[in-house]
PDB file of C-alpha atoms in Angstrom:
ATOM      1  CA  MET A   1     -30.531  -9.809  -1.998  1.00 52.00           C
ATOM      2  CA  PRO A   2     -26.930  -9.861  -3.536  1.00 60.00           C
ATOM      3  CA  GLU A   3     -24.393  -8.922  -0.570  1.00 85.00           C
ATOM      4  CA  ASN A   4     -21.836  -6.091  -1.619  1.00 89.00           C
ATOM      5  CA  THR A   5     -18.468  -6.375   0.307  1.00 91.00           C
ATOM      6  CA  PHE A   6     -15.054  -4.551   0.432  1.00 92.00           C
ATOM      7  CA  ASP A   7     -12.092  -5.030   3.027  1.00 93.00           C
ATOM      8  CA  VAL A   8     -10.153  -2.727   4.992  1.00 92.00           C
ATOM      9  CA  VAL A   9      -6.461  -3.514   4.775  1.00 93.00           C
ATOM     10  CA  SER A  10      -3.027  -1.976   5.680  1.00 91.00           C
ATOM     11  CA  LYS A  11      -0.310  -3.475   3.986  1.00 91.00           C
ATOM     12  CA  ILE A  12       3.313  -2.035   2.888  1.00 90.00           C
ATOM     13  CA  ASP A  13       4.425  -3.163  -0.779  1.00 90.00           C
ATOM     14  CA  MET A  14       7.584  -5.016   0.515  1.00 93.00           C
ATOM     15  CA  PRO A  15       9.370  -4.733  -2.998  1.00 94.00           C
ATOM     16  CA  GLU A  16       9.027  -1.121  -2.958  1.00 94.00           C
ATOM     17  CA  VAL A  17      10.670  -1.245   0.535  1.00 94.00           C
ATOM     18  CA  VAL A  18      13.667  -3.130  -0.775  1.00 95.00           C
ATOM     19  CA  ASN A  19      13.750  -1.074  -3.704  1.00 95.00           C
ATOM     20  CA  SER A  20      13.834   2.209  -1.286  1.00 95.00           C
ATOM     21  CA  ILE A  21      16.825   0.673   0.660  1.00 94.00           C
ATOM     22  CA  GLN A  22      18.735  -0.102  -1.984  1.00 95.00           C
ATOM     23  CA  GLN A  23      18.528   3.713  -3.430  1.00 95.00           C
ATOM     24  CA  ALA A  24      19.122   4.659   0.102  1.00 93.00           C
ATOM     25  CA  MET A  25      22.134   2.820   0.331  1.00 93.00           C
ATOM     26  CA  LYS A  26      23.386   4.292  -2.931  1.00 93.00           C
ATOM     27  CA  GLU A  27      22.912   7.782  -1.826  1.00 92.00           C
ATOM     28  CA  ILE A  28      24.701   7.390   1.224  1.00 90.00           C
ATOM     29  CA  GLN A  29      27.722   5.970  -0.264  1.00 90.00           C
ATOM     30  CA  THR A  30      27.950   8.695  -2.372  1.00 89.00           C
ATOM     31  CA  ARG A  31      26.868  11.591   0.313  1.00 88.00           C
ATOM     32  CA  PHE A  32      30.270  13.517   1.112  1.00 87.00           C
ATOM     33  CA  ASP A  33      28.622  14.252   4.829  1.00 86.00           C
ATOM     34  CA  LEU A  34      28.376  10.730   5.530  1.00 85.00           C
ATOM     35  CA  LYS A  35      31.849   9.103   3.959  1.00 82.00           C
ATOM     36  CA  ASN A  36      33.104   6.795   6.456  1.00 84.00           C
ATOM     37  CA  SER A  37      30.298   7.151   8.873  1.00 84.00           C
ATOM     38  CA  LYS A  38      29.517   3.208   8.404  1.00 88.00           C
ATOM     39  CA  SER A  39      26.258   4.162   8.100  1.00 90.00           C
ATOM     40  CA  ASP A  40      23.885   0.842   7.301  1.00 92.00           C
ATOM     41  CA  ILE A  41      20.460  -0.065   6.247  1.00 92.00           C
ATOM     42  CA  GLN A  42      19.472  -3.703   6.598  1.00 94.00           C
ATOM     43  CA  LEU A  43      15.840  -5.101   6.132  1.00 93.00           C
ATOM     44  CA  ASN A  44      14.530  -7.994   7.921  1.00 94.00           C
ATOM     45  CA  GLU A  45      11.297  -9.272   5.792  1.00 91.00           C
ATOM     46  CA  LYS A  46      10.544 -11.984   8.050  1.00 92.00           C
ATOM     47  CA  GLU A  47      10.532  -9.765  11.470  1.00 93.00           C
ATOM     48  CA  LEU A  48       9.264  -6.491   9.235  1.00 94.00           C
ATOM     49  CA  LYS A  49      11.811  -4.522  10.673  1.00 95.00           C
ATOM     50  CA  VAL A  50      14.400  -2.243   9.147  1.00 95.00           C
ATOM     51  CA  THR A  51      17.691  -1.722  11.176  1.00 95.00           C
ATOM     52  CA  LEU A  52      19.880   1.847  10.665  1.00 94.00           C
ATOM     53  CA  ALA A  53      23.265   2.067  11.575  1.00 93.00           C
ATOM     54  CA  SER A  54      25.525   5.277  11.870  1.00 92.00           C
ATOM     55  CA  SER A  55      28.681   6.695  13.593  1.00 91.00           C
ATOM     56  CA  ASP A  56      26.557   9.106  15.530  1.00 90.00           C
ATOM     57  CA  GLU A  57      22.745  10.302  15.910  1.00 90.00           C
ATOM     58  CA  PHE A  58      23.374  13.588  13.697  1.00 91.00           C
ATOM     59  CA  LYS A  59      24.286  10.892  10.808  1.00 91.00           C
ATOM     60  CA  LEU A  60      21.852   8.631  11.784  1.00 93.00           C
ATOM     61  CA  LYS A  61      19.212  11.004  11.461  1.00 93.00           C
ATOM     62  CA  ALA A  62      20.612  11.962   7.619  1.00 93.00           C
ATOM     63  CA  VAL A  63      20.251   8.182   6.932  1.00 93.00           C
ATOM     64  CA  ILE A  64      16.854   8.421   8.190  1.00 95.00           C
ATOM     65  CA  ASP A  65      15.964  11.340   6.139  1.00 95.00           C
ATOM     66  CA  ILE A  66      17.614   9.703   2.898  1.00 94.00           C
ATOM     67  CA  LEU A  67      15.246   6.644   3.720  1.00 95.00           C
ATOM     68  CA  GLU A  68      12.220   8.217   4.448  1.00 95.00           C
ATOM     69  CA  GLN A  69      12.367  10.457   0.981  1.00 95.00           C
ATOM     70  CA  LYS A  70      12.859   7.244  -1.015  1.00 95.00           C
ATOM     71  CA  LEU A  71      10.401   5.780   0.886  1.00 95.00           C
ATOM     72  CA  VAL A  72       7.703   8.626   0.086  1.00 95.00           C
ATOM     73  CA  LYS A  73       8.884   8.743  -3.435  1.00 95.00           C
ATOM     74  CA  ARG A  74       7.716   4.668  -3.553  1.00 94.00           C
ATOM     75  CA  LYS A  75       4.526   5.700  -2.052  1.00 92.00           C
ATOM     76  CA  VAL A  76       5.216   3.374   0.864  1.00 92.00           C
ATOM     77  CA  PRO A  77       2.851   4.895   3.736  1.00 91.00           C
ATOM     78  CA  MET A  78       4.828   6.884   6.447  1.00 91.00           C
ATOM     79  CA  LYS A  79       2.086   5.664   8.937  1.00 91.00           C
ATOM     80  CA  ASN A  80       3.258   2.327   8.824  1.00 91.00           C
ATOM     81  CA  LEU A  81       6.574   2.774  10.354  1.00 92.00           C
ATOM     82  CA  THR A  82       7.053   2.609  14.001  1.00 93.00           C
ATOM     83  CA  TYR A  83      10.566   4.065  14.871  1.00 94.00           C
ATOM     84  CA  GLY A  84      12.397   2.449  18.021  1.00 94.00           C
ATOM     85  CA  PRO A  85      14.518   3.999  20.310  1.00 95.00           C
ATOM     86  CA  VAL A  86      18.145   5.088  19.341  1.00 93.00           C
ATOM     87  CA  ILE A  87      20.576   2.727  20.973  1.00 92.00           C
ATOM     88  CA  PRO A  88      24.122   2.862  21.627  1.00 91.00           C
ATOM     89  CA  ALA A  89      26.150   0.324  19.692  1.00 81.00           C
ATOM     90  CA  ALA A  90      29.920  -0.703  19.504  1.00 78.00           C
ATOM     91  CA  GLY A  91      32.429   2.031  18.860  1.00 78.00           C
ATOM     92  CA  SER A  92      30.563   4.865  19.841  1.00 82.00           C
ATOM     93  CA  SER A  93      28.088   4.321  17.050  1.00 89.00           C
ATOM     94  CA  VAL A  94      24.159   4.138  17.115  1.00 93.00           C
ATOM     95  CA  ARG A  95      21.717   1.913  15.798  1.00 94.00           C
ATOM     96  CA  GLN A  96      17.680   2.284  15.523  1.00 94.00           C
ATOM     97  CA  GLU A  97      14.962  -0.126  14.333  1.00 95.00           C
ATOM     98  CA  ILE A  98      11.902   0.875  12.390  1.00 94.00           C
ATOM     99  CA  ALA A  99       9.157  -1.924  12.744  1.00 94.00           C
ATOM    100  CA  LEU A 100       7.065  -2.211   9.337  1.00 93.00           C
ATOM    101  CA  GLN A 101       3.466  -2.609  10.151  1.00 90.00           C
ATOM    102  CA  GLN A 102       1.548  -5.268   8.057  1.00 91.00           C
ATOM    103  CA  GLY A 103      -2.185  -5.623   8.619  1.00 91.00           C
ATOM    104  CA  ILE A 104      -4.365  -3.741  11.085  1.00 91.00           C
ATOM    105  CA  PRO A 105      -3.831  -4.633  14.669  1.00 90.00           C
ATOM    106  CA  ILE A 106      -6.729  -5.990  16.298  1.00 91.00           C
ATOM    107  CA  GLU A 107      -7.392  -2.976  18.456  1.00 92.00           C
ATOM    108  CA  LYS A 108      -7.434  -0.900  15.528  1.00 92.00           C
ATOM    109  CA  ALA A 109      -9.623  -2.902  13.665  1.00 93.00           C
ATOM    110  CA  ARG A 110     -12.073  -2.892  16.828  1.00 93.00           C
ATOM    111  CA  GLU A 111     -12.055   1.120  16.536  1.00 94.00           C
ATOM    112  CA  ILE A 112     -12.986   0.709  12.863  1.00 93.00           C
ATOM    113  CA  VAL A 113     -15.523  -1.740  13.652  1.00 94.00           C
ATOM    114  CA  LYS A 114     -16.980   0.521  16.290  1.00 93.00           C
ATOM    115  CA  THR A 115     -16.761   3.668  14.398  1.00 93.00           C
ATOM    116  CA  ILE A 116     -18.857   1.687  11.530  1.00 92.00           C
ATOM    117  CA  LYS A 117     -21.548   0.590  14.198  1.00 92.00           C
ATOM    118  CA  ASP A 118     -21.706   3.951  15.673  1.00 92.00           C
ATOM    119  CA  SER A 119     -22.350   5.598  12.191  1.00 90.00           C
ATOM    120  CA  LYS A 120     -25.603   3.326  12.104  1.00 91.00           C
ATOM    121  CA  LYS A 121     -25.506   2.458   8.167  1.00 89.00           C
ATOM    122  CA  LYS A 122     -26.826  -0.533   7.316  1.00 91.00           C
ATOM    123  CA  VAL A 123     -23.517  -2.204   6.970  1.00 91.00           C
ATOM    124  CA  GLN A 124     -22.006  -4.976   8.660  1.00 92.00           C
ATOM    125  CA  ALA A 125     -18.499  -4.927   9.542  1.00 91.00           C
ATOM    126  CA  SER A 126     -16.169  -7.804  10.787  1.00 92.00           C
ATOM    127  CA  ILE A 127     -12.680  -8.710  11.705  1.00 92.00           C
ATOM    128  CA  ASN A 128     -10.761 -11.542  10.066  1.00 90.00           C
ATOM    129  CA  ALA A 129      -7.355 -12.035  11.257  1.00 86.00           C
ATOM    130  CA  ASP A 130      -5.514  -8.913  10.352  1.00 91.00           C
ATOM    131  CA  VAL A 131      -8.497  -7.216   7.655  1.00 93.00           C
ATOM    132  CA  VAL A 132     -12.259  -5.598   8.578  1.00 93.00           C
ATOM    133  CA  ARG A 133     -14.454  -6.992   6.034  1.00 93.00           C
ATOM    134  CA  VAL A 134     -17.559  -4.736   5.507  1.00 93.00           C
ATOM    135  CA  SER A 135     -20.587  -6.138   3.656  1.00 93.00           C
ATOM    136  CA  GLY A 136     -23.945  -4.554   2.734  1.00 91.00           C
ATOM    137  CA  LYS A 137     -26.993  -4.351   0.426  1.00 89.00           C
ATOM    138  CA  ASP A 138     -26.475  -0.973  -1.185  1.00 88.00           C
ATOM    139  CA  ARG A 139     -23.162  -0.163  -2.704  1.00 87.00           C
ATOM    140  CA  ASP A 140     -23.607   3.905  -2.189  1.00 89.00           C
ATOM    141  CA  THR A 141     -23.890   2.728   1.621  1.00 90.00           C
ATOM    142  CA  LEU A 142     -20.303   1.036   1.265  1.00 90.00           C
ATOM    143  CA  GLN A 143     -19.027   3.982  -0.415  1.00 91.00           C
ATOM    144  CA  GLU A 144     -20.170   6.570   2.550  1.00 91.00           C
ATOM    145  CA  VAL A 145     -18.548   3.927   5.041  1.00 92.00           C
ATOM    146  CA  MET A 146     -15.267   4.195   2.852  1.00 92.00           C
ATOM    147  CA  ALA A 147     -15.612   7.977   3.150  1.00 93.00           C
ATOM    148  CA  LEU A 148     -16.191   7.807   6.589  1.00 93.00           C
ATOM    149  CA  LEU A 149     -13.488   5.704   7.401  1.00 93.00           C
ATOM    150  CA  ARG A 150     -11.233   8.128   5.274  1.00 92.00           C
ATOM    151  CA  GLY A 151     -12.016  10.752   7.525  1.00 92.00           C
ATOM    152  CA  HIS A 152     -10.849   9.066  10.634  1.00 90.00           C
ATOM    153  CA  ASP A 153      -7.176   8.738  11.439  1.00 89.00           C
ATOM    154  CA  TYR A 154      -6.534   5.326  13.020  1.00 88.00           C
ATOM    155  CA  GLY A 155      -2.627   6.108  13.201  1.00 88.00           C
ATOM    156  CA  ILE A 156      -2.235   3.661  10.233  1.00 88.00           C
ATOM    157  CA  ASP A 157      -2.410   3.834   6.248  1.00 90.00           C
ATOM    158  CA  MET A 158      -5.914   2.168   5.140  1.00 91.00           C
ATOM    159  CA  GLN A 159      -6.535   0.613   1.986  1.00 91.00           C
ATOM    160  CA  PHE A 160      -9.815  -0.686   0.623  1.00 91.00           C
ATOM    161  CA  THR A 161      -9.658  -3.703  -1.504  1.00 90.00           C
ATOM    162  CA  ASN A 162     -11.816  -6.760  -2.820  1.00 87.00           C
ATOM    163  CA  TYR A 163     -14.539  -4.311  -3.699  1.00 80.00           C
ATOM    164  CA  ARG A 164     -16.996  -6.925  -4.937  1.00 78.00           C
ATOM    165  CA  SER A 165     -20.638  -6.495  -5.696  1.00 71.00           C
ATOM    166  CA  ASN A 166     -22.631  -9.678  -6.450  1.00 63.00           C
TER     167      ASN A 166
END
């Protein structure tokens, strides 16, 4: 009997993050309340981190709001952002890092597999690096598993990809 499969992934579209940051920087430079605030947004794609800086916490909050608006507009999942503490920096300015979650962390992947197993549906779930692959004979059962997972909140944004029916 042929196997049907799909992958549960959690990905951020990096070009959308880059575009959001560029748009946010444009707005920051034109906003009157942020003039001379030395506000800045830097992306480190290798480390999947965004660093925000501003002259004080109030202005930093405004910078975060602008960035979040741009990210939402470009459909970047807000659940995949982890905010670090606000750190005082040189000359009474402040900084904050936002970690971008790419892939499903192992503990979340285990939770997802456990949810699937506990549902007693006739499917197999396996963890491959930062992806959970679900396979089963019946396509309808796979659809039910997708609906089941959508109903749970794992604290991350999930997408279902590579839906294959052989």
